[in-house]
Short mmCIF file of C-alpha atoms in Angstrom, two decimals:
data_model
loop_
_atom_site.label_atom_id
_atom_site.label_comp_id
_atom_site.label_asym_id
_atom_site.label_seq_id
_atom_site.Cartn_x
_atom_site.Cartn_y
_atom_site.Cartn_z
CA UNK A 1 26.71 30.20 64.00
CA UNK A 2 25.38 28.29 61.01
CA UNK A 3 24.11 30.41 58.15
CA UNK A 4 20.38 30.88 57.71
CA UNK A 5 18.41 28.67 55.34
CA UNK A 6 15.22 29.61 53.61
CA UNK A 7 13.88 26.18 52.62
CA UNK A 8 11.59 24.78 55.31
CA UNK A 9 12.11 21.22 54.14
CA UNK A 10 15.89 21.49 54.08
CA UNK A 11 16.08 17.85 55.12
CA UNK A 12 13.35 15.25 55.68
CA UNK A 13 12.84 13.51 59.02
CA UNK A 14 11.53 9.95 59.20
CA UNK A 15 9.65 9.17 62.42
CA UNK A 16 9.22 5.64 63.74
CA UNK A 17 6.98 6.22 66.77
CA UNK A 18 7.96 7.00 70.32
CA UNK A 19 11.18 9.05 70.46
CA UNK A 20 12.81 7.53 67.37
CA UNK A 21 13.56 9.64 64.29
CA UNK A 22 16.07 9.43 61.45
CA UNK A 23 17.48 12.33 59.44
CA UNK A 24 20.44 13.16 57.24
CA UNK A 25 22.35 16.32 58.08
CA UNK A 26 25.59 17.45 56.49
CA UNK A 27 25.85 14.11 54.71
CA UNK A 28 25.71 12.18 57.99
CA UNK A 29 22.76 10.05 59.11
CA UNK A 30 21.51 10.62 62.67
CA UNK A 31 19.07 8.47 64.67
CA UNK A 32 17.42 9.59 67.90
CA UNK A 33 16.62 7.30 70.86
CA UNK A 34 16.22 3.93 69.08
CA UNK A 35 13.16 1.93 70.18
CA UNK A 36 12.11 -0.98 67.95
CA UNK A 37 10.82 -3.66 70.35
CA UNK A 38 7.32 -5.10 70.00
CA UNK A 39 4.38 -3.83 72.05
CA UNK A 40 4.18 -5.21 75.58
CA UNK A 41 5.23 -4.59 79.16
CA UNK A 42 8.78 -3.56 79.91
CA UNK A 43 9.74 -3.68 83.59
CA UNK A 44 12.30 -1.08 84.62
CA UNK A 45 15.15 -1.92 86.99
CA UNK A 46 13.69 0.78 89.23
CA UNK A 47 10.31 2.41 88.91
CA UNK A 48 7.06 1.45 87.20
CA UNK A 49 6.50 -1.00 84.36
CA UNK A 50 6.39 0.74 80.97
CA UNK A 51 3.77 -0.50 78.50
CA UNK A 52 4.30 -0.11 74.77
CA UNK A 53 1.06 -0.05 72.77
CA UNK A 54 2.15 0.07 69.11
CA UNK A 55 5.05 -1.23 67.05
CA UNK A 56 7.57 1.05 65.39
CA UNK A 57 6.70 2.04 61.83
CA UNK A 58 9.89 0.39 60.58
CA UNK A 59 12.60 -2.01 61.66
CA UNK A 60 16.34 -1.59 62.26
CA UNK A 61 16.95 -3.54 59.05
CA UNK A 62 15.21 -0.75 57.09
CA UNK A 63 17.39 2.03 58.46
CA UNK A 64 20.38 1.58 56.21
CA UNK A 65 23.63 2.97 57.53
CA UNK A 66 23.49 5.16 60.64
CA UNK A 67 26.50 7.31 61.46
CA UNK A 68 25.48 8.71 64.85
CA UNK A 69 22.87 7.89 67.48
CA UNK A 70 21.73 10.89 69.54
CA UNK A 71 20.62 9.18 72.74
CA UNK A 72 18.78 11.28 75.31
CA UNK A 73 19.53 8.64 77.94
CA UNK A 74 20.08 4.91 78.18
CA UNK A 75 18.27 4.04 81.40
CA UNK A 76 14.60 3.79 80.30
CA UNK A 77 13.10 1.29 77.86
CA UNK A 78 11.02 3.93 76.09
CA UNK A 79 14.24 5.64 75.00
CA UNK A 80 16.56 2.67 74.48
CA UNK A 81 15.08 -0.82 74.31
CA UNK A 82 16.62 -4.22 73.60
CA UNK A 83 16.52 -3.83 69.82
CA UNK A 84 17.95 -0.33 70.18
CA UNK A 85 20.84 -1.58 72.30
CA UNK A 86 21.63 -4.26 69.73
CA UNK A 87 21.63 -1.61 67.00
CA UNK A 88 24.26 0.48 68.83
CA UNK A 89 26.87 -2.21 68.14
CA UNK A 90 26.65 -1.39 64.42
CA UNK A 91 26.76 2.40 64.78
CA UNK A 92 30.19 4.09 64.84
CA UNK A 93 29.25 6.70 67.45
CA UNK A 94 26.57 7.13 70.11
CA UNK A 95 26.38 10.53 71.81
CA UNK A 96 24.60 10.49 75.15
CA UNK A 97 24.84 11.52 78.82
CA UNK A 98 28.16 11.40 80.69
CA UNK A 99 26.90 8.40 82.66
CA UNK A 100 25.63 6.65 79.55
CA UNK A 101 28.96 7.20 77.85
CA UNK A 102 30.57 5.08 80.56
CA UNK A 103 27.88 2.38 80.54
CA UNK A 104 27.55 1.82 76.79
CA UNK A 105 31.10 0.97 75.81
CA UNK A 106 33.79 2.19 73.46
CA UNK A 107 31.51 3.49 70.72
CA UNK A 108 29.63 5.79 73.09
CA UNK A 109 30.67 9.25 74.20
CA UNK A 110 29.03 11.29 76.92
CA UNK A 111 28.52 15.02 76.49
CA UNK A 112 28.29 17.38 79.43
CA UNK A 113 26.40 20.67 79.09
CA UNK A 114 27.90 22.78 76.29
CA UNK A 115 30.53 20.16 75.45
CA UNK A 116 30.93 19.72 71.70
CA UNK A 117 32.23 17.12 69.29
CA UNK A 118 33.15 17.76 65.67
CA UNK A 119 32.22 15.11 63.10
CA UNK A 120 33.77 14.96 59.65
CA UNK A 121 31.31 15.43 56.78
CA UNK A 122 31.71 13.14 53.76
CA UNK A 123 32.01 16.13 51.42
CA UNK A 124 34.44 18.04 53.62
CA UNK A 125 33.91 20.32 56.59
CA UNK A 126 32.40 19.28 59.89
CA UNK A 127 29.16 18.99 61.82
CA UNK A 128 29.35 20.19 65.42
CA UNK A 129 27.15 18.45 67.97
CA UNK A 130 26.83 20.24 71.31
CA UNK A 131 25.32 18.71 74.43
CA UNK A 132 22.70 21.00 76.00
CA UNK A 133 20.81 20.91 79.31
CA UNK A 134 17.77 18.69 79.78
CA UNK A 135 15.75 17.91 82.90
CA UNK A 136 13.69 14.70 83.04
CA UNK A 137 10.89 15.90 85.29
CA UNK A 138 9.47 18.94 87.07
CA UNK A 139 11.54 20.86 89.57
CA UNK A 140 15.28 21.41 90.00
CA UNK A 141 17.63 19.27 87.96
CA UNK A 142 19.49 17.86 90.95
CA UNK A 143 16.21 16.58 92.40
CA UNK A 144 14.93 15.00 89.20
CA UNK A 145 18.26 13.34 88.36
CA UNK A 146 18.15 11.49 91.68
CA UNK A 147 14.90 9.85 90.51
CA UNK A 148 14.91 9.70 86.70
CA UNK A 149 18.63 9.97 85.94
CA UNK A 150 20.70 12.16 83.64
CA UNK A 151 19.35 13.29 80.28
CA UNK A 152 20.91 15.37 77.52
CA UNK A 153 19.73 17.36 74.52
CA UNK A 154 21.70 18.24 71.41
CA UNK A 155 22.27 21.15 69.04
CA UNK A 156 23.70 20.46 65.58
CA UNK A 157 25.42 23.14 63.53
CA UNK A 158 27.60 23.29 60.43
CA UNK A 159 28.73 25.71 57.76
CA UNK A 160 25.81 26.34 55.40
CA UNK A 161 23.49 24.09 57.43
CA UNK A 162 20.39 24.91 59.46
CA UNK A 163 20.75 24.85 63.23
CA UNK A 164 18.96 21.79 64.66
CA UNK A 165 17.85 21.22 68.26
CA UNK A 166 17.02 17.73 69.57
CA UNK A 167 15.47 18.22 72.98
CA UNK A 168 15.71 14.72 74.44
CA UNK A 169 13.52 13.89 77.42
CA UNK A 170 13.36 17.43 78.73
CA UNK A 171 10.58 18.98 80.81
CA UNK A 172 12.26 22.31 81.58
CA UNK A 173 11.54 25.51 79.66
CA UNK A 174 14.43 27.08 81.57
CA UNK A 175 16.75 24.56 79.90
CA UNK A 176 15.23 25.54 76.54
CA UNK A 177 15.87 29.22 77.31
CA UNK A 178 19.51 28.50 78.20
CA UNK A 179 19.94 26.70 74.89
CA UNK A 180 18.23 29.46 72.91
CA UNK A 181 20.33 32.14 74.61
CA UNK A 182 23.59 30.39 73.76
CA UNK A 183 22.91 28.68 70.45
CA UNK A 184 19.62 29.97 69.04
CA UNK A 185 17.67 30.67 67.07
CA UNK A 186 17.20 27.23 65.56
CA UNK A 187 15.74 26.25 62.23
CA UNK A 188 14.45 22.76 63.08
CA UNK A 189 13.53 21.49 66.55
CA UNK A 190 12.94 17.79 67.14
CA UNK A 191 10.84 18.17 70.29
CA UNK A 192 10.16 15.30 72.67
CA UNK A 193 6.68 15.84 74.10
CA UNK A 194 3.79 13.62 75.20
CA UNK A 195 3.46 14.84 78.80
CA UNK A 196 4.41 11.47 80.33
CA UNK A 197 3.27 11.05 83.93
CA UNK A 198 3.24 8.47 86.68
CA UNK A 199 1.01 8.82 89.72
CA UNK A 200 3.83 7.91 92.09
CA UNK A 201 6.47 10.25 90.65
CA UNK A 202 6.69 14.00 91.30
CA UNK A 203 3.01 14.12 92.36
CA UNK A 204 2.00 13.23 88.81
CA UNK A 205 4.01 16.06 87.25
CA UNK A 206 5.17 15.76 83.65
CA UNK A 207 8.52 14.10 82.94
CA UNK A 208 8.82 15.64 79.46
CA UNK A 209 7.19 18.73 77.86
CA UNK A 210 3.43 18.82 77.58
CA UNK A 211 1.81 20.16 74.42
CA UNK A 212 1.49 23.78 75.57
CA UNK A 213 5.10 23.76 76.75
CA UNK A 214 6.22 22.36 73.39
CA UNK A 215 4.54 25.30 71.68
CA UNK A 216 6.21 27.70 74.11
CA UNK A 217 9.58 26.02 73.51
CA UNK A 218 9.06 26.63 69.80
CA UNK A 219 8.54 30.34 70.47
CA UNK A 220 11.58 30.54 72.78
CA UNK A 221 13.83 28.82 70.24
CA UNK A 222 12.52 30.84 67.31
CA UNK A 223 12.15 27.48 65.57
CA UNK A 224 10.87 27.62 62.01
CA UNK A 225 10.08 23.91 61.89
CA UNK A 226 9.12 21.51 64.69
CA UNK A 227 9.10 17.75 64.36
CA UNK A 228 7.30 16.32 67.41
CA UNK A 229 8.36 12.89 68.71
CA UNK A 230 7.83 10.95 71.95
CA UNK A 231 4.07 11.44 72.06
CA UNK A 232 2.71 8.05 70.98
CA UNK A 233 3.07 4.29 71.44
CA UNK A 234 3.39 4.21 75.26
CA UNK A 235 0.67 4.31 77.91
CA UNK A 236 2.49 6.84 80.11
CA UNK A 237 2.34 9.47 77.36
CA UNK A 238 -0.76 11.43 78.32
CA UNK A 239 -0.97 13.87 75.39
CA UNK A 240 -0.79 12.91 71.74
CA UNK A 241 -0.99 14.38 68.27
CA UNK A 242 -4.41 15.95 68.77
CA UNK A 243 -3.28 17.84 71.88
CA UNK A 244 -0.10 18.99 70.16
CA UNK A 245 -2.00 20.21 67.13
CA UNK A 246 -4.46 22.08 69.36
CA UNK A 247 -1.73 23.70 71.47
CA UNK A 248 0.24 24.87 68.43
CA UNK A 249 -2.93 26.17 66.82
CA UNK A 250 -3.83 28.08 69.99
CA UNK A 251 -0.33 29.59 70.05
CA UNK A 252 -0.51 30.60 66.39
CA UNK A 253 2.32 28.22 65.53
CA UNK A 254 0.51 25.43 63.68
CA UNK A 255 2.36 26.27 60.48
CA UNK A 256 5.64 25.29 62.17
CA UNK A 257 4.56 21.66 62.72
CA UNK A 258 6.09 18.96 60.55
CA UNK A 259 4.92 15.47 61.52
CA UNK A 260 7.73 13.87 59.55
CA UNK A 261 7.12 10.82 57.40
CA UNK A 262 6.88 7.19 58.44
CA UNK A 263 7.82 5.46 55.21
#
């Protein structure tokens, strides 16, 4: 277990809109679900058209070097778009679902639940990234995967570093509890939220955490800092920053919120 840290802003997180965030951890630079395409309609190979409403707050050219992409899943344009796919060719390692690891080529590696990979830190030592359960919709995992596909979350640990949880496109508080029981508490949680819904899927149930569930996930994880992502820039996200702020305030957790920075 990584040692505790007392500084809330142990490392900054840059958010780009949608599910995309960049942070440095243990001397390595991590990027979540890269989405940099322009606003517009993005037909899926199966399922509804996804409509992006706002551009990312930066471009791939502004990222600088990226050591690892933490990719919740590769099958939906709001998590990996055309620009994001092009970016993967320049990143040494993409960690993703077992299926995505097969689809994305030699630089991608799939992580099953609780499977870990150790990454060398520039200054010595390692960062451990562990794949953790995620469920992309309401109901049992086996039922949602048949419709929305595999998803994965991640926990990052290292000697002298804060424990970090990246939820990915997860709608299950049970999956959060499993992660907390095995690997918690966490210092920083990058929580995908936004309560995305489609009328024709799961009777309109949420495909990722809603705002109240994100607050509850924070409590379950014991997270001292929460960076919300995946709540803006797409029409199927039904709850945004205002709803998140209200839910965390209602839960007495507003002081945990860190909206990251966009510049």
